[in-house]
Coordinates of C-alpha atoms in Angstrom, one line a residue:
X4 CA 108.8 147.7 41.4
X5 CA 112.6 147.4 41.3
X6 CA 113.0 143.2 40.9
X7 CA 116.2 141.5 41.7
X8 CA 118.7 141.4 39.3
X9 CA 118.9 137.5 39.1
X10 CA 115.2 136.7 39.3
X11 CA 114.8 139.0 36.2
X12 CA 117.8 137.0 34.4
X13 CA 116.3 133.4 35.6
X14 CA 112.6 134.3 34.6
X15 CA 113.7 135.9 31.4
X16 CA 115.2 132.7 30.9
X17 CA 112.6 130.7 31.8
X18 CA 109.7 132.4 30.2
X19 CA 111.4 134.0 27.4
X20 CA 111.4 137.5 26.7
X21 CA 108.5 138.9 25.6
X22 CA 106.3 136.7 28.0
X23 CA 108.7 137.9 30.8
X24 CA 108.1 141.8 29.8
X25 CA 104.6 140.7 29.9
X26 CA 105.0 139.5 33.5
X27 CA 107.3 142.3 34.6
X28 CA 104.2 144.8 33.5
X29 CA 101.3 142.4 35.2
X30 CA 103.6 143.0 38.3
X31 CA 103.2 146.8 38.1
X32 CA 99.5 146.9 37.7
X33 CA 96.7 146.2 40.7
X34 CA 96.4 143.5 42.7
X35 CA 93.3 141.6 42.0
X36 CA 90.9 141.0 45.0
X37 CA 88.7 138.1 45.5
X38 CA 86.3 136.6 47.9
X39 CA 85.2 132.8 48.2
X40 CA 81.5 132.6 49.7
X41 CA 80.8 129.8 52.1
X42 CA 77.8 127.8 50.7
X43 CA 76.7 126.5 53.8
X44 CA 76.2 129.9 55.6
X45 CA 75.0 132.3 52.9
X46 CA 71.3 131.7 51.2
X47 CA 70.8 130.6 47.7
X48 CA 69.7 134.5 46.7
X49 CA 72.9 135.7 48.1
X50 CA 74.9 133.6 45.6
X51 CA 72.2 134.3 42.6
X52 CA 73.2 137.6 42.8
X53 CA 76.9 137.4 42.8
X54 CA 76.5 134.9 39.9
X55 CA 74.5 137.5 37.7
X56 CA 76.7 140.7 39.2
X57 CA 80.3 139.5 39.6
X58 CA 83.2 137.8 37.6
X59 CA 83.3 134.3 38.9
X60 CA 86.4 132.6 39.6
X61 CA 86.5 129.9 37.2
X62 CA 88.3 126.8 38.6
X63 CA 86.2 127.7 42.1
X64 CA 82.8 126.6 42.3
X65 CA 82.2 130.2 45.2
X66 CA 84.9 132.1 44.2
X67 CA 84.1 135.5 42.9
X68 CA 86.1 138.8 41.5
X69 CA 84.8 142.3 43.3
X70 CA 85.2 145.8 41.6
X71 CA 86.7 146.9 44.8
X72 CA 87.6 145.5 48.2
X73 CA 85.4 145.5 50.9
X74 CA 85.6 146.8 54.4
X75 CA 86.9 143.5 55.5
X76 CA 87.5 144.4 59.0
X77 CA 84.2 146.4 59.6
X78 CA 81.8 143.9 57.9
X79 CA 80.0 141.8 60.5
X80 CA 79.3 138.8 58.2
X81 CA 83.4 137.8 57.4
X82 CA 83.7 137.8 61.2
X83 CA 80.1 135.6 60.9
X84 CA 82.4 133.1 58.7
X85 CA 79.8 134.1 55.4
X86 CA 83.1 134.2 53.2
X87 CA 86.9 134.1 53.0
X88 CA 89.2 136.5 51.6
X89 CA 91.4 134.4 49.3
X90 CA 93.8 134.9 46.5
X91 CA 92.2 133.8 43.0
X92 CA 95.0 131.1 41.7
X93 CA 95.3 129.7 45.1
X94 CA 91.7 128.5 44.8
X95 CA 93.0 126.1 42.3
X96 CA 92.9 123.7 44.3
X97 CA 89.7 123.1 44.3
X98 CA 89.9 121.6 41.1
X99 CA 92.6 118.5 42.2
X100 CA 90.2 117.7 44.9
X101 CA 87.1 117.4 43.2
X102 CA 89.0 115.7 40.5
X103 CA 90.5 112.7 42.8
X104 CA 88.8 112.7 46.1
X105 CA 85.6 110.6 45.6
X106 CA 82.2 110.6 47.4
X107 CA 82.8 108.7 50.7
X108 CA 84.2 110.6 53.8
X109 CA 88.2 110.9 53.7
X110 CA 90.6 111.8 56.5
X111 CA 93.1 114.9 54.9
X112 CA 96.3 117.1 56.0
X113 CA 96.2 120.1 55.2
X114 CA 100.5 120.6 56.1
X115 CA 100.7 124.4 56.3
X116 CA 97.8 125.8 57.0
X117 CA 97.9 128.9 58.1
X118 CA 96.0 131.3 57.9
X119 CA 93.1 129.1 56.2
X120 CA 92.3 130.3 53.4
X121 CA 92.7 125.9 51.7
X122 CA 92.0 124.7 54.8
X123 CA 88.1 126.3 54.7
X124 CA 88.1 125.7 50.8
X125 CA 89.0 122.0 51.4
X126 CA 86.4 121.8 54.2
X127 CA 83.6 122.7 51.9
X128 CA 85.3 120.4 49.1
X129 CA 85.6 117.4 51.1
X130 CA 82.5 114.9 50.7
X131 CA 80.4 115.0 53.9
X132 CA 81.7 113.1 57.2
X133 CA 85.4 113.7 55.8
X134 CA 87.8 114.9 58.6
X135 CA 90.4 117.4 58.0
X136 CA 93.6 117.9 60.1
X137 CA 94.5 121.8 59.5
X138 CA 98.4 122.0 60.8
X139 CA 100.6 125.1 61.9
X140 CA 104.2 124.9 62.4
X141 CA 104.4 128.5 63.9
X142 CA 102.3 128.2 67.3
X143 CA 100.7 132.3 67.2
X144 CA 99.8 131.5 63.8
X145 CA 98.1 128.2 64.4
X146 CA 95.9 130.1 66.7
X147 CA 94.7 132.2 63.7
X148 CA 93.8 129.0 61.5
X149 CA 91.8 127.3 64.5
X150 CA 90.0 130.9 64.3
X151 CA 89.3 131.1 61.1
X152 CA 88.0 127.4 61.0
X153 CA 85.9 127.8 64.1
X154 CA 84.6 130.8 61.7
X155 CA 84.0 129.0 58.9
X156 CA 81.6 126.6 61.1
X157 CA 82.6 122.8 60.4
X158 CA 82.8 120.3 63.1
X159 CA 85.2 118.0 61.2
X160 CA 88.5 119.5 61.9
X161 CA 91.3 119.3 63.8
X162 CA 94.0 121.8 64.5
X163 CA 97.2 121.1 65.0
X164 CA 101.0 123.1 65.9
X165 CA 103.4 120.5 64.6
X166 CA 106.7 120.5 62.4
X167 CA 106.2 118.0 60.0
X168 CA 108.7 115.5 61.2
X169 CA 106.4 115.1 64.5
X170 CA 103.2 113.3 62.1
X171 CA 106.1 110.4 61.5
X172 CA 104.2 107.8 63.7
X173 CA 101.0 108.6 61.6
X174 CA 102.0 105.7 59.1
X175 CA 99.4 105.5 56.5
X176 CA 96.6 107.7 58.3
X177 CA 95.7 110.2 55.7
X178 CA 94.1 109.2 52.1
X179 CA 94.8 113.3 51.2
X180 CA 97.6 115.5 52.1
X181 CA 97.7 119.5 50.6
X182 CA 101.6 120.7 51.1
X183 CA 101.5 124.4 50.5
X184 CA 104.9 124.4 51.0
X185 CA 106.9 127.6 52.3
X186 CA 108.9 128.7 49.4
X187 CA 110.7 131.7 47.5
X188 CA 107.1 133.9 47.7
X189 CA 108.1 135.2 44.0
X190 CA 104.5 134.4 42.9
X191 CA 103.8 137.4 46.0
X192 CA 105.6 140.0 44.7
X193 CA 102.7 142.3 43.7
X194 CA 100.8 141.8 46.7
X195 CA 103.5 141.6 49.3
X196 CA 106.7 144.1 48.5
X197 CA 108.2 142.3 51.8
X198 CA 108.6 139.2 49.4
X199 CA 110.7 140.9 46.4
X200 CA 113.1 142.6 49.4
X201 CA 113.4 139.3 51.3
X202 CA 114.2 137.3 47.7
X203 CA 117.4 136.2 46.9
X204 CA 119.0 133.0 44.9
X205 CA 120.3 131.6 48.1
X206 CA 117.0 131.6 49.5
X207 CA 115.5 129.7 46.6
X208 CA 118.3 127.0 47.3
X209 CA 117.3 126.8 51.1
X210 CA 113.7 126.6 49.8
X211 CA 113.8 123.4 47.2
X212 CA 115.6 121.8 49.8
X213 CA 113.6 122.3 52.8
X214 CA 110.5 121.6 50.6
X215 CA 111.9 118.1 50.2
X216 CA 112.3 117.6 53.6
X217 CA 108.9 118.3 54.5
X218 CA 107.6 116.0 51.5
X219 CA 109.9 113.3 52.9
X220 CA 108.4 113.6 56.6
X221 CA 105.4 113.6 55.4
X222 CA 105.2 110.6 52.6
X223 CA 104.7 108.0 55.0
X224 CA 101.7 109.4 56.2
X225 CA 99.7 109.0 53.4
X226 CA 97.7 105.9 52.4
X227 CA 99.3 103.9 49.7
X228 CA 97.2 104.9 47.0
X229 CA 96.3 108.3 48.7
X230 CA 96.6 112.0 46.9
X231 CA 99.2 114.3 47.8
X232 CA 98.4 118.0 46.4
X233 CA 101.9 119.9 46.1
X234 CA 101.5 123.7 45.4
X235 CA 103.5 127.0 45.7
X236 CA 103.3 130.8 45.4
X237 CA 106.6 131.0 42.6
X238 CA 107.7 130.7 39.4
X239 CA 111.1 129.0 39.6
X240 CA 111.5 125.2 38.4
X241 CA 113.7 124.5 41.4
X242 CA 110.9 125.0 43.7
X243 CA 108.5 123.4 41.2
X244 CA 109.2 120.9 38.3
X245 CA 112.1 119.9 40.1
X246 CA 110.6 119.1 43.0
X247 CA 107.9 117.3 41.4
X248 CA 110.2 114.8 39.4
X249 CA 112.1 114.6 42.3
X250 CA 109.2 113.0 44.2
X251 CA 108.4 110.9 41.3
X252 CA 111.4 109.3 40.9
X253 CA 112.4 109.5 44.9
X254 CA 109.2 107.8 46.0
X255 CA 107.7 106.2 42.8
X256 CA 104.3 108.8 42.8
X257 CA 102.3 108.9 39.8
X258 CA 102.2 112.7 38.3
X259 CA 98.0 113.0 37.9
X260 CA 96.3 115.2 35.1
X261 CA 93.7 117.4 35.7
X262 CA 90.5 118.9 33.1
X263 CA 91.4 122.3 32.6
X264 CA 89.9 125.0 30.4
X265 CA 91.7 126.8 27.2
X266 CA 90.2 130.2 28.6
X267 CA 92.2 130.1 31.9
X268 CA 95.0 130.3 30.7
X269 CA 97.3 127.8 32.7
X270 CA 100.7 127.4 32.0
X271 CA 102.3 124.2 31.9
X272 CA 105.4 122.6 32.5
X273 CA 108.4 124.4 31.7
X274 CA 111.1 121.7 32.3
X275 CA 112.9 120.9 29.3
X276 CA 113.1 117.0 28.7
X277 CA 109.5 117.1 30.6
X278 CA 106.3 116.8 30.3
X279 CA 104.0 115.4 33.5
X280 CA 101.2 117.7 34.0
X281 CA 101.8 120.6 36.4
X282 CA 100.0 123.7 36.2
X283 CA 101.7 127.6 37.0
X284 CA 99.5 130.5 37.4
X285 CA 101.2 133.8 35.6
X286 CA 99.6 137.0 36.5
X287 CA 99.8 138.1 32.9
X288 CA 98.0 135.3 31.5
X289 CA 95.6 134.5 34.5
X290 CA 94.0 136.8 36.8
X291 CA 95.2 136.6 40.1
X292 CA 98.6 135.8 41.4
X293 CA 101.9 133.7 41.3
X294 CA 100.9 130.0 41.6
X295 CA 102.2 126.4 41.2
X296 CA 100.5 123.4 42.0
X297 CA 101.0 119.8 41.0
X298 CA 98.8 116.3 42.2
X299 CA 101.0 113.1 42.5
X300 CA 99.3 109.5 43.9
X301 CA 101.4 107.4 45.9
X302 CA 102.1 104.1 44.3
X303 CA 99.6 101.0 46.2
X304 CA 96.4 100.5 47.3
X305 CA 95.2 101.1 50.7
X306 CA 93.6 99.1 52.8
X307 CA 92.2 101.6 55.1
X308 CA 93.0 100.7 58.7
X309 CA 96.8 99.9 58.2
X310 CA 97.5 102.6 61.3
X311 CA 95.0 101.0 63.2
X312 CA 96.9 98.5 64.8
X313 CA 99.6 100.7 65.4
X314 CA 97.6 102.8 67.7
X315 CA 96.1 100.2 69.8
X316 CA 99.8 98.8 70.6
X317 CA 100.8 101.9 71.7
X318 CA 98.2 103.1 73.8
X319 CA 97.3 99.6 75.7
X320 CA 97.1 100.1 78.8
X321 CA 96.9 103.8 78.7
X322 CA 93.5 105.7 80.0
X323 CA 91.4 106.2 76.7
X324 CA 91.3 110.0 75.7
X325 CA 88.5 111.8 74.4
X326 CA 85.4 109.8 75.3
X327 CA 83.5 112.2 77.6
X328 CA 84.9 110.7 80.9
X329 CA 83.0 111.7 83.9
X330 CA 84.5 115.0 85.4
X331 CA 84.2 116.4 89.2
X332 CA 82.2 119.1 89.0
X333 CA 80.4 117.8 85.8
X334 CA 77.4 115.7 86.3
X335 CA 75.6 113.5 83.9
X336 CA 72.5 115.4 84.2
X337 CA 74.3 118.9 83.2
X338 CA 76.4 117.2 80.5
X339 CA 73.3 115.8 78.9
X340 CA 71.7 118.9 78.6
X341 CA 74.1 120.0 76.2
X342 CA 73.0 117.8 73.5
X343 CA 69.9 119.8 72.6
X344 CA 72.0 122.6 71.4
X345 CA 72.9 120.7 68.8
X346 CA 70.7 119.4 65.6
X347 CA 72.0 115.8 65.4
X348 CA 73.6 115.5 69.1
X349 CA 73.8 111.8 68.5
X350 CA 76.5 112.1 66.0
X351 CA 79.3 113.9 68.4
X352 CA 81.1 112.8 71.3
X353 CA 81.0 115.5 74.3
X354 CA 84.4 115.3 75.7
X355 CA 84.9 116.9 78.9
X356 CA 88.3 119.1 79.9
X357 CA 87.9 120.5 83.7
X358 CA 84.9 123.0 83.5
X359 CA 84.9 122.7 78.9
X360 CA 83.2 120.8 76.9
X361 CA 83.6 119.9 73.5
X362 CA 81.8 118.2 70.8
X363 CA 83.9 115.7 68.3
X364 CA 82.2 113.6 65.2
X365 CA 82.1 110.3 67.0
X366 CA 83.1 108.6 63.4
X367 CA 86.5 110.0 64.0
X368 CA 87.3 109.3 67.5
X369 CA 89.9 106.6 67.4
X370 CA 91.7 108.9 64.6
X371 CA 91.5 111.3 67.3
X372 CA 92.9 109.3 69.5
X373 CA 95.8 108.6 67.3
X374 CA 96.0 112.1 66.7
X375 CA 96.6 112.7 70.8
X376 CA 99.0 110.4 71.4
X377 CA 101.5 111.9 68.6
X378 CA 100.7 116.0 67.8
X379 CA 100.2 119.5 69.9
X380 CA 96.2 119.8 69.3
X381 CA 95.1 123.4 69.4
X382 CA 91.7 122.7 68.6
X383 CA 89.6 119.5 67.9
X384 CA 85.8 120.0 66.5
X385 CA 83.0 122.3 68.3
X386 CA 83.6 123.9 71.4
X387 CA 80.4 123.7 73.0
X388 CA 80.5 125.2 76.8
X389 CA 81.8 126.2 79.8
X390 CA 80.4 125.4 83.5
X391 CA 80.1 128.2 85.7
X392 CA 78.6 127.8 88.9
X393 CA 75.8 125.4 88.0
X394 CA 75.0 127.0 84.3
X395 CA 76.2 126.9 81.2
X396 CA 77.8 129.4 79.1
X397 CA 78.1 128.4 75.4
X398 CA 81.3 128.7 73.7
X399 CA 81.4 131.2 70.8
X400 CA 82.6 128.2 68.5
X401 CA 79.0 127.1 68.7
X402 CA 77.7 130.2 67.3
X403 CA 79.6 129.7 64.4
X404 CA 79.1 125.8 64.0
X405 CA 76.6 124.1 61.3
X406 CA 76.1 121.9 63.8
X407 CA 74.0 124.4 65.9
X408 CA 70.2 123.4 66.7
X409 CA 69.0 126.4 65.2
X410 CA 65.9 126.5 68.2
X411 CA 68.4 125.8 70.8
X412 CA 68.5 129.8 71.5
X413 CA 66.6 132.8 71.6
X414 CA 67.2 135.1 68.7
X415 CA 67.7 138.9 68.8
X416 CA 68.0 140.7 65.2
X417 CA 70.6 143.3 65.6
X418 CA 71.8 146.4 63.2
X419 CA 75.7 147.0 61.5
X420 CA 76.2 149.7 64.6
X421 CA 75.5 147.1 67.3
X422 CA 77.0 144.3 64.8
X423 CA 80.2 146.5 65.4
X424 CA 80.0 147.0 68.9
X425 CA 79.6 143.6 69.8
X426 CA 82.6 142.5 67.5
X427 CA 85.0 145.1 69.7
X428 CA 83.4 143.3 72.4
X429 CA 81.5 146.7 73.9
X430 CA 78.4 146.7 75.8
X431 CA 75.4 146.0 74.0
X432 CA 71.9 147.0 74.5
X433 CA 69.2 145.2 73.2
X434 CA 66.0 146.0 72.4
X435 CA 63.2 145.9 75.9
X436 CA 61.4 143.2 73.8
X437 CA 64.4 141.2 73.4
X438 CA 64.0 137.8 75.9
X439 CA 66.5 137.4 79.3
X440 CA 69.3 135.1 79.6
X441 CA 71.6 133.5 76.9
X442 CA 70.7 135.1 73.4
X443 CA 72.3 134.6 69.8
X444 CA 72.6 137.7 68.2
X445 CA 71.7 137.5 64.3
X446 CA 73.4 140.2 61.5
X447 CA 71.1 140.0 58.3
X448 CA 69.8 136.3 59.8
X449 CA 73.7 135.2 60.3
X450 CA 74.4 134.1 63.7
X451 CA 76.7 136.2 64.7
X452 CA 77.5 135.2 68.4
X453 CA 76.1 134.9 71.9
X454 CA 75.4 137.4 74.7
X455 CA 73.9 137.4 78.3
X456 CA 70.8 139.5 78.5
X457 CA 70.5 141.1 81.8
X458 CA 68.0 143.7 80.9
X459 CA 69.6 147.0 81.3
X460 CA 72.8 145.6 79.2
X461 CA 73.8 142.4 78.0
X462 CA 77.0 140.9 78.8
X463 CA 79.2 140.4 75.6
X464 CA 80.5 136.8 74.9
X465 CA 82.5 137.5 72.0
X466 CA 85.8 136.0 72.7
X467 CA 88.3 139.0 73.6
X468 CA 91.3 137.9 71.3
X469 CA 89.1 138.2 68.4
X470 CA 87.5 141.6 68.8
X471 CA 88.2 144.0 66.6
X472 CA 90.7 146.4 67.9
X473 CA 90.6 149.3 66.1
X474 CA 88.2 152.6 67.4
X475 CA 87.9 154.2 64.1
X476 CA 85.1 153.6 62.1
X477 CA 86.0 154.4 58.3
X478 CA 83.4 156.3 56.3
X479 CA 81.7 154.9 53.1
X480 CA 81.9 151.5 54.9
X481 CA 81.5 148.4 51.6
X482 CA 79.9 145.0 53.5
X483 CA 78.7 142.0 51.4
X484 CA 75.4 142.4 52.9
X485 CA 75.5 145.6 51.1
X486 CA 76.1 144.3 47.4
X487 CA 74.0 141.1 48.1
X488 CA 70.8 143.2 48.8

């Protein structure tokens, strides 16, 4: 790997020699690859197993380290949601939520989102009845996030396509906001070559700058008192330390400390003339890649409603959004029906759209609300159904949700071949025992998705912009189910 000239001479700098050499060779060798396992989809003997057969990811309470990557795209339980495949360092993060979040529900931003990979990590973080608002500025990419959110199975999310100036009228709304901000991608050079090609010194400038635009859109929105969790994938202080006192001083934050270990080998702040905690993942030193992160609280204390009032002045006299309003088309009857597909229906809202319905936590529908009246929503909780003629076809998103009543459907076991078939959204024939009408099809007793039985065939109800598009089948095929057992 050829490194630009001036990020050698800047790092060398930085770091001093011999640790730079030491980062220079880490940059030659292998990528690691790591997986984080979703707890609330994957039984208890699944994660024995990993604990007892696989390097854990220390500052992640699922994370784990595999030998060698799996067959991502040809293993039925990552499109089932079962697990993530996330960079090591980034799952850092864990550590500032657990560490300042507390035990009641909170309402958090994840800024830039895409493709997931913090926004499902915070998800199963969050303490339970929390609300997370995953944003994407890029509107194709957005569509990935709501994807791999819908995958991951929590109704408590919101996906939004927003720049970061359009949250402005959001005063006070969120009590956490995670600002992986876009920046120089050195921290990426071993896993992406794109990243050392695209790097240059101007680009770091145009990246400390824009960073501290987004944090300035963005400040008002979070709860005097409230977290703000700012992390990056490089090594520079411009992007990093720099930015960090810049919000301290700028906006009067408080630069938070977290409990780290000795053994993983975090580095600290490399400012001269500084010393507020920050924490910089080196690939030498840690395994996994280029990271930054820092977690700052904004100076007062909240008193939990101040956007409230905000809201209601805006919207009076508007029609309310979002609270199931009757539909032509949709009766009462047919609507209600709905609710026994889900284990605790009397917790959701079923909000109508034309022939759709959805299913939103009904805790969080004034925040909702205020979410509507200001942001692009791509996706808000479960999609539960569409009407068609006088029956209902349920929504793949329901498949995937933990909000499911598991007895709602009938359930056909399926093997890896039709597993695969279904997931390129082929035909699938189930077995002559197998019951007519709407079936959930199961991969190792993971729901896995929905199909029609007919008899003869069963009509595929995997959603066609997520089927796997490739005809090739690779041989020697690695799947979690096959190193879980």
């Amino acid at each position: 790997m050829k490194l630009p000239s001036s990020f050698t001479d800047y790092t060398r700098a930085l770091l001093g020699v011999e640790e730079y050499e030491k980062l220079a060779a880490a940059l030659e060798g292998e990528q690691p690859v790591s997986i984080r396992l979703n707890e609330d989809k994957l039984p208890e003997s699944s994660f024995s197993l990993f604990r007892s057969s696989f390097r854990h990811v220390p500052w992640s309470t699922a994370g784990y380290y595999l030998d060698k990557r799996l067959t991502f795209t040809f293993d039925p339980l990552f499109h089932a949601g079962c697990y993530y495949v996330q960079e090591a360092s980034s799952m850092f993060v864990e550590q500032a939520l657990r560490r300042y979040v507390g035990e009641g529900p909170v309402v958090m931003l994840d800024l830039c989102a895409a493709p997931g990979g913090k926004s499902t990590h915070a998800r199963s973080v969050l303490p339970a009845g929390s609300l997370l608002v995953a944003n994407e500025v890029i509107r194709n990419r957005s569509q990935v996030l709501a994807e791999n959110l819908t995958k991951w199975g929590h109704s408590g999310v919101v996906v939004t396509n927003n720049d970061p100036a359009d949250f402005s009228s959001l005063t006070d709304f969120f009590d956490v906001i995670l600002t992986d901000v876009p920046c120089s991608g050195e921290g990426m050079f071993r896993k992406d070559p794109v990243a050392v090609s695209e790097w240059s010194g101007e680009n770091v400038e145009i990246c400390w700058q824009r960073q501290r635009r987004i944090v300035t859109d963005i400040w008002p929105c979070l709860k005097p008192g409230g977290i703000l969790v700012y992390s990056t994938c490089t090594y520079n202080t411009k992007e990093n330390e720099e930015n960090i006192r810049w919000i301290r001083d700028e906006f009067g934050a408080e630069v938070l400390p977290l409990e780290i270990s000795a053994d993983w080998n975090i580095t600290g702040n490399l400012l001269s003339g500084e010393d507020f905690p920050v924490y910089r993942f080196l690939p030498h030193r840690t395994k996994g890649e280029g990271f930054f992160l820092a977690v700052l609280r904004k100076p007062g204390v909240s008193d939990g409603n101040t956007w409230a009032g905000q809201v209601k002045s805006r919207e009076k006299g508007r029609k309310p959004q979002g609270k199931g309003a009757k539909t032509p088309g949709v009766s009462k009857e047919q609507l209600s029906a709905l609710h026994e597909w889900f284990a605790v229906p009397d917790n959701y809202e079923f909000i109508v759209n034309g022939n759709n319905v959805s299913a939103f936590p009904k805790a969080y529908l004034s925040e909702l609300s205020a979410l509507r009246s200001s942001l692009r929503i791509v996706q808000a909780g479960v999609d539960v159904a569409e009407l068609k003629g006088k029956d209902w076809m349920p929504a793949h998103g329901l498949a995937m949700s933990m909000a499911l009543n598991p007895d709602a459907f009938a359930h056909e076991e399926i093997g890896r071949e039709q597993a695969i078939s279904y997931l390129r959204k082929e035909a699938v024939v189930l077995s002559e025992t197998a019951p007519r009408g709407i079936v959930l099809l199961t991969y190792k007793q993971i729901p896995l998705g929905f199909v029609k039985n007919i008899g003869n065939r069963a009509n595929n109800l995997y959603p066609q912009e997520w089927r796997i598009r490739s005809g090739y089948l690779p041989e020697g095929v690695l799947e979690l189910a096959t190193i879980t057992g």
